[in-house]
């Protein structure tokens, strides 16, 4: 059914369209054909009852950037008009945009989809051995626009969907007979719309191709990332955000055979398809067949399709699939073939390149061409792909991991909410988890064996030293789960999302005091809740044992105390707030009727210090790492439910800092803070406030002499007067050699001072931390202020050059506190909040916020 307005639109815009396109694409298009022909002339004839994207939008594809809601509307329209398409909403973004999947196939297949799905799933079940590889249509998932400011791919998704739904060309009907195609047009709608708005608002009627024009240069934080400025193309593994959680949930229902991931790269590049650069790991978990045989099977399809339209491309030289959390690597660990495409970006509507102007439409056409080459390759090799996926899951059971372990065991006796979070996380990846007593066990003999290896195995040997991203992803370490491999295992009962609950004894009303465990991951959130409701909460700076309503209990450093009679509220009001905090956060809480301890400090001791409610701000904007800032924002906003004021760098000069007692500075250049601004910062901190610096900003604070600390220096050679000859090296090796010294992301063990307020709530002195920078801080000048220092043998997982490890890392501190007047600077060398997944080190950061005002830096007398 075609509505009347659409027809009107069509006639009005066709004239305009031809005119605009004649101008915009005259350099590329030889014929005077319509805009649509530029993309899909060879896919005709089309069903006239189905509106093309151009007809639907009232302008040609490539003439503007298309908003996500219009993409959803178009897909909805296709599903409405055609029995070749159905639309499914698989999730919602932080900004409440719909995440959609359009299923396309021939009508008979869609009618029988449920039974085809069951047939398909038999191939991923290692207990079954169906042989009808060629009879079941191949499942293809085309994913577009995970990076919001790489916009060509979603436009290509519109064209791809239209072609599949409307074309009656025998090539297309053959695809529909032999495949079920799932199109996710926008993996990251929040980021896409941020960029879409930008590109459209700066578009001129006379297009400006000058690369320096505002149209081509987005403002901070740019559109690449999602609402909290996270890279969703790293989140498939970590599953922190609703976009990835929705996708994983969808994924583990359908297990597609082929998955695409479309991107954009620098304007002066061409087009990239796989094979990538060889994988950097020595013993990759992924079968070799995947990145050798399958990629070599698909590559000629891309090459010939791009050759046909005269587009240039490259393979093999860059992009490695080592990190398992990309859209182009996670499906490889699920028996599929994941494919990365990178297209030179016009970033805007037309941009100058070394070879003349490149239009948005040109970039879209390449993505569209690779989309159809993928479908063709998948359809023509469907039996092979199916058999490959079947072998993949069968070998998950039949083959052993190289470690020889039968299972991994973990479980933290003191932190049930962190255990729960880790188990919930494993369940998102369909990893089977069992519970026996207070220990959790994950067997290796299960269909997701390779994901189990991914979560627990660590590495120290690599065949490459330059990584496109992180070189460590043993997520058990992210969660600070102490775990061990077992040669055999008693499994116990299976844990499910439903039975994975934390059951704490309900706190009883009392008139004297409440004691709240601070070892729990959720304790800082419970603390903030009580503070925000007006309670004054203190913290124990020494351990103690006391009789509670649940018997005699031992309490750790950091334990929270709510003294009832000291509140400006009735004991009923106090109880209401305390029990609300418990209901919200499931933290162990106790009631006591006496301040007299069995052991250690009494409740009236000066070693209980009243805490100040954090009033936090963070600097954001140009020059500052949006990733690290987003991680801080996300942690406080979504887990602690605490507001943080995000101050733009350009507002800093006029900001009244006295409204805050804590200021967070993540990595960034901060060159905008001149000496007057730095003095403003110093004056504010000197009043007793807390400045928290992370990684790059810790280095900045040292370089700018805000603190009297030092970076770790390379020891001087004994005879440093002798002139050293510069060793010559081949030009070609420069990139590789320099890249080798970059610390792209690895996990190290630190030794933590459990008695320092920043170490409160931890029980073990050893703690894994994440380092993805070359900031090496020397231990503090104060003997009492190096809170965390790298252990003697600090390497846990990931690549670090021997030079960096021995000269820089080993002698350095991971976390120190330095005085600044009556205030202090808490300096992290590593990133405690990395990608929202470091449950193990989040508390170090939160301790800085909640205990900051109570930290003094003792100076020893000579
Ligand atoms: Zn990208």
Tab-separated table of N, CA and C in Angstrom, residues 694-783:
chain	number	residue	atom	x	y	z
A	694	UNK	N	43.419	11.241	37.204
A	694	UNK	CA	43.534	9.893	36.638
A	694	UNK	C	44.529	9.916	35.476
A	695	UNK	N	45.491	9.023	35.564
A	695	UNK	CA	46.448	8.763	34.473
A	695	UNK	C	47.077	10.050	33.936
A	696	UNK	N	46.690	10.478	32.734
A	696	UNK	CA	47.313	11.628	32.093
A	696	UNK	C	47.265	12.893	32.942
A	697	UNK	N	46.199	13.079	33.695
A	697	UNK	CA	46.109	14.299	34.503
A	697	UNK	C	47.000	14.186	35.747
A	698	UNK	N	47.318	12.966	36.176
A	698	UNK	CA	48.288	12.804	37.265
A	698	UNK	C	49.659	13.280	36.790
A	699	UNK	N	49.987	12.907	35.565
A	699	UNK	CA	51.254	13.364	34.983
A	699	UNK	C	51.244	14.885	34.852
A	700	UNK	N	50.117	15.421	34.416
A	700	UNK	CA	49.972	16.875	34.265
A	700	UNK	C	50.206	17.576	35.624
A	701	UNK	N	49.619	17.035	36.679
A	701	UNK	CA	49.759	17.651	38.010
A	701	UNK	C	51.224	17.660	38.457
A	702	UNK	N	51.948	16.605	38.091
A	702	UNK	CA	53.379	16.552	38.439
A	702	UNK	C	54.167	17.520	37.563
A	703	UNK	N	53.906	17.473	36.265
A	703	UNK	CA	54.619	18.359	35.330
A	703	UNK	C	54.404	19.833	35.687
A	704	UNK	N	53.194	20.173	36.088
A	704	UNK	CA	52.876	21.579	36.398
A	704	UNK	C	53.187	21.922	37.858
A	705	UNK	N	53.802	20.976	38.562
A	705	UNK	CA	54.237	21.196	39.942
A	705	UNK	C	53.091	21.578	40.888
A	706	UNK	N	51.914	21.047	40.620
A	706	UNK	CA	50.816	21.198	41.569
A	706	UNK	C	51.142	20.422	42.838
A	707	UNK	N	51.873	19.342	42.661
A	707	UNK	CA	52.283	18.484	43.778
A	707	UNK	C	53.794	18.303	43.714
A	708	UNK	N	54.364	17.927	44.865
A	708	UNK	CA	55.814	17.708	44.884
A	708	UNK	C	56.099	16.219	44.724
A	709	UNK	N	55.595	15.652	43.649
A	709	UNK	CA	55.872	14.241	43.378
A	709	UNK	C	56.634	14.163	42.070
A	710	UNK	N	57.069	12.932	41.742
A	710	UNK	CA	57.867	12.771	40.530
A	710	UNK	C	57.397	11.608	39.676
A	711	UNK	N	57.701	11.713	38.394
A	711	UNK	CA	57.496	10.573	37.508
A	711	UNK	C	58.700	9.651	37.652
A	712	UNK	N	58.500	8.385	37.345
A	712	UNK	CA	59.615	7.439	37.403
A	712	UNK	C	60.602	7.763	36.290
A	713	UNK	N	61.873	7.901	36.680
A	713	UNK	CA	62.880	8.267	35.673
A	713	UNK	C	63.731	7.060	35.329
A	714	UNK	N	64.190	7.059	34.100
A	714	UNK	CA	65.109	6.018	33.658
A	714	UNK	C	66.436	6.249	34.366
A	715	UNK	N	67.026	5.217	35.016
A	715	UNK	CA	68.306	5.430	35.688
A	715	UNK	C	69.373	5.842	34.677
A	716	UNK	N	70.214	6.816	35.091
A	716	UNK	CA	71.247	7.306	34.169
A	716	UNK	C	72.348	6.272	34.029
A	717	UNK	N	72.822	6.057	32.799
A	717	UNK	CA	73.962	5.145	32.650
A	717	UNK	C	75.169	5.712	33.402
A	718	UNK	N	76.049	4.845	33.875
A	718	UNK	CA	77.171	5.270	34.725
A	718	UNK	C	78.017	6.329	34.036
A	719	UNK	N	78.360	6.050	32.771
A	719	UNK	CA	79.226	6.970	32.049
A	719	UNK	C	78.366	7.807	31.111
A	720	UNK	N	77.583	8.759	31.692
A	720	UNK	CA	76.655	9.466	30.825
A	720	UNK	C	77.274	10.677	30.136
A	721	UNK	N	78.601	10.863	30.313
A	721	UNK	CA	79.262	11.987	29.608
A	721	UNK	C	79.644	11.589	28.183
A	722	UNK	N	79.884	10.267	27.998
A	722	UNK	CA	80.320	9.815	26.674
A	722	UNK	C	79.209	10.004	25.656
A	723	UNK	N	79.531	10.620	24.516
A	723	UNK	CA	78.494	10.815	23.499
A	723	UNK	C	78.030	9.465	22.962
A	724	UNK	N	76.717	9.305	22.875
A	724	UNK	CA	76.173	8.030	22.447
A	724	UNK	C	75.827	8.106	20.965
A	725	UNK	N	76.334	7.151	20.203
A	725	UNK	CA	76.029	7.148	18.777
A	725	UNK	C	74.584	6.707	18.582
A	726	UNK	N	73.893	7.362	17.658
A	726	UNK	CA	72.516	6.976	17.355
A	726	UNK	C	72.537	5.768	16.432
A	727	UNK	N	71.839	4.735	16.849
A	727	UNK	CA	71.811	3.521	16.054
A	727	UNK	C	70.870	3.704	14.866
A	728	UNK	N	71.350	3.404	13.658
A	728	UNK	CA	70.500	3.547	12.462
A	728	UNK	C	69.543	2.373	12.350
A	729	UNK	N	68.333	2.677	11.924
A	729	UNK	CA	67.348	1.620	11.709
A	729	UNK	C	66.581	1.890	10.429
A	730	UNK	N	66.046	0.834	9.775
A	730	UNK	CA	65.274	1.050	8.544
A	730	UNK	C	64.019	1.885	8.824
A	731	UNK	N	63.778	2.848	7.961
A	731	UNK	CA	62.633	3.765	8.044
A	731	UNK	C	61.323	3.014	8.234
A	732	UNK	N	61.209	1.940	7.469
A	732	UNK	CA	59.983	1.150	7.454
A	732	UNK	C	59.624	0.578	8.836
A	733	UNK	N	60.643	0.368	9.691
A	733	UNK	CA	60.391	-0.263	10.989
A	733	UNK	C	59.952	0.719	12.075
A	734	UNK	N	59.987	2.017	11.757
A	734	UNK	CA	59.773	3.033	12.791
A	734	UNK	C	58.451	2.833	13.532
A	735	UNK	N	57.400	2.699	12.767
A	735	UNK	CA	56.064	2.604	13.354
A	735	UNK	C	55.959	1.425	14.315
A	736	UNK	N	56.448	0.277	13.846
A	736	UNK	CA	56.394	-0.955	14.625
A	736	UNK	C	57.229	-0.804	15.902
A	737	UNK	N	58.450	-0.264	15.746
A	737	UNK	CA	59.352	-0.135	16.902
A	737	UNK	C	58.796	0.819	17.959
A	738	UNK	N	58.225	1.920	17.492
A	738	UNK	CA	57.686	2.895	18.442
A	738	UNK	C	56.416	2.345	19.091
A	739	UNK	N	55.617	1.683	18.276
A	739	UNK	CA	54.363	1.094	18.771
A	739	UNK	C	54.584	0.066	19.859
A	740	UNK	N	55.691	-0.623	19.794
A	740	UNK	CA	56.030	-1.663	20.755
A	740	UNK	C	56.102	-1.120	22.191
A	741	UNK	N	56.496	0.132	22.341
A	741	UNK	CA	56.655	0.726	23.674
A	741	UNK	C	55.360	1.346	24.186
A	742	UNK	N	54.328	1.276	23.368
A	742	UNK	CA	53.032	1.806	23.793
A	742	UNK	C	52.333	0.767	24.654
A	743	UNK	N	51.791	1.207	25.776
A	743	UNK	CA	51.091	0.259	26.636
A	743	UNK	C	49.596	0.346	26.313
A	744	UNK	N	49.167	-0.522	25.413
A	744	UNK	CA	47.811	-0.417	24.867
A	744	UNK	C	46.714	-0.848	25.823
A	745	UNK	N	47.078	-1.623	26.836
A	745	UNK	CA	46.074	-2.089	27.791
A	745	UNK	C	46.463	-3.445	28.327
A	746	UNK	N	46.891	-3.492	29.602
A	746	UNK	CA	47.321	-4.748	30.207
A	746	UNK	C	46.969	-4.710	31.694
A	747	UNK	N	47.031	-5.882	32.318
A	747	UNK	CA	46.609	-6.013	33.715
A	747	UNK	C	47.816	-6.319	34.593
A	748	UNK	N	47.951	-5.555	35.676
A	748	UNK	CA	49.074	-5.737	36.596
A	748	UNK	C	48.564	-5.876	38.018
A	749	UNK	N	49.412	-6.514	38.835
A	749	UNK	CA	49.041	-6.697	40.240
A	749	UNK	C	49.677	-5.596	41.077
A	750	UNK	N	48.894	-5.018	41.980
A	750	UNK	CA	49.454	-4.049	42.918
A	750	UNK	C	49.355	-4.589	44.334
A	751	UNK	N	50.203	-4.018	45.175
A	751	UNK	CA	50.169	-4.296	46.606
A	751	UNK	C	49.471	-3.099	47.254
A	752	UNK	N	48.362	-3.388	47.910
A	752	UNK	CA	47.487	-2.327	48.413
A	752	UNK	C	47.646	-2.169	49.921
A	753	UNK	N	47.712	-0.919	50.389
A	753	UNK	CA	47.719	-0.653	51.832
A	753	UNK	C	46.277	-0.679	52.339
A	754	UNK	N	45.914	-1.785	52.974
A	754	UNK	CA	44.521	-1.967	53.390
A	754	UNK	C	44.121	-1.033	54.523
A	755	UNK	N	45.132	-0.391	55.181
A	755	UNK	CA	44.823	0.485	56.313
A	755	UNK	C	44.623	1.931	55.876
A	756	UNK	N	44.915	2.218	54.601
A	756	UNK	CA	44.727	3.575	54.087
A	756	UNK	C	43.262	3.755	53.676
A	757	UNK	N	42.677	4.929	53.955
A	757	UNK	CA	41.266	5.119	53.571
A	757	UNK	C	40.978	4.776	52.114
A	758	UNK	N	41.941	4.976	51.219
A	758	UNK	CA	41.695	4.620	49.816
A	758	UNK	C	41.639	3.111	49.610
A	759	UNK	N	42.176	2.353	50.593
A	759	UNK	CA	42.155	0.891	50.490
A	759	UNK	C	41.038	0.268	51.311
A	760	UNK	N	40.181	1.105	51.892
A	760	UNK	CA	39.083	0.569	52.727
A	760	UNK	C	38.122	-0.283	51.895
A	761	UNK	N	37.622	-1.343	52.558
A	761	UNK	CA	36.657	-2.197	51.876
A	761	UNK	C	37.304	-3.292	51.063
A	762	UNK	N	38.634	-3.374	51.117
A	762	UNK	CA	39.335	-4.492	50.469
A	762	UNK	C	39.835	-5.440	51.556
A	763	UNK	N	39.957	-6.712	51.227
A	763	UNK	CA	40.412	-7.709	52.200
A	763	UNK	C	41.753	-8.300	51.809
A	764	UNK	N	42.103	-8.196	50.541
A	764	UNK	CA	43.353	-8.797	50.086
A	764	UNK	C	44.291	-7.688	49.645
A	765	UNK	N	45.560	-7.847	49.991
A	765	UNK	CA	46.549	-6.833	49.617
A	765	UNK	C	46.858	-6.843	48.120
A	766	UNK	N	46.574	-7.950	47.454
A	766	UNK	CA	46.854	-7.981	46.018
A	766	UNK	C	45.585	-7.650	45.235
A	767	UNK	N	45.762	-6.813	44.250
A	767	UNK	CA	44.614	-6.338	43.483
A	767	UNK	C	45.047	-6.137	42.030
A	768	UNK	N	44.290	-6.684	41.063
A	768	UNK	CA	44.615	-6.410	39.659
A	768	UNK	C	44.162	-5.000	39.263
A	769	UNK	N	45.005	-4.288	38.517
A	769	UNK	CA	44.637	-2.962	38.006
A	769	UNK	C	44.832	-2.939	36.493
A	770	UNK	N	44.166	-1.988	35.847
A	770	UNK	CA	44.241	-1.890	34.402
A	770	UNK	C	45.068	-0.678	33.994
A	771	UNK	N	46.076	-0.930	33.179
A	771	UNK	CA	46.924	0.172	32.727
A	771	UNK	C	46.893	0.247	31.206
A	772	UNK	N	46.503	1.406	30.685
A	772	UNK	CA	46.545	1.592	29.230
A	772	UNK	C	47.162	2.953	28.925
A	773	UNK	N	48.253	3.230	29.615
A	773	UNK	CA	48.944	4.509	29.393
A	773	UNK	C	50.410	4.321	29.755
A	774	UNK	N	51.215	5.321	29.437
A	774	UNK	CA	52.629	5.262	29.796
A	774	UNK	C	52.947	6.264	30.903
A	775	UNK	N	51.993	6.422	31.827
A	775	UNK	CA	52.213	7.305	32.972
A	775	UNK	C	52.780	6.460	34.119
A	776	UNK	N	54.036	6.762	34.487
A	776	UNK	CA	54.677	6.004	35.558
A	776	UNK	C	55.034	6.980	36.674
A	777	UNK	N	54.399	6.805	37.833
A	777	UNK	CA	54.579	7.742	38.946
A	777	UNK	C	55.491	7.111	39.995
A	778	UNK	N	56.478	7.880	40.456
A	778	UNK	CA	57.368	7.376	41.503
A	778	UNK	C	56.596	7.301	42.820
A	779	UNK	N	56.954	6.361	43.700
A	779	UNK	CA	56.287	6.307	45.006
A	779	UNK	C	56.343	7.672	45.689
A	780	UNK	N	55.342	7.952	46.528
A	780	UNK	CA	55.213	9.270	47.143
A	780	UNK	C	56.406	9.601	48.044
A	781	UNK	N	56.636	10.898	48.208
A	781	UNK	CA	57.685	11.360	49.122
A	781	UNK	C	57.306	11.039	50.560
A	782	UNK	N	56.002	10.966	50.826
A	782	UNK	CA	55.564	10.596	52.180
A	782	UNK	C	55.529	9.073	52.287
A	783	UNK	N	56.082	8.560	53.388
A	783	UNK	CA	56.130	7.101	53.565
A	783	UNK	C	54.750	6.468	53.674
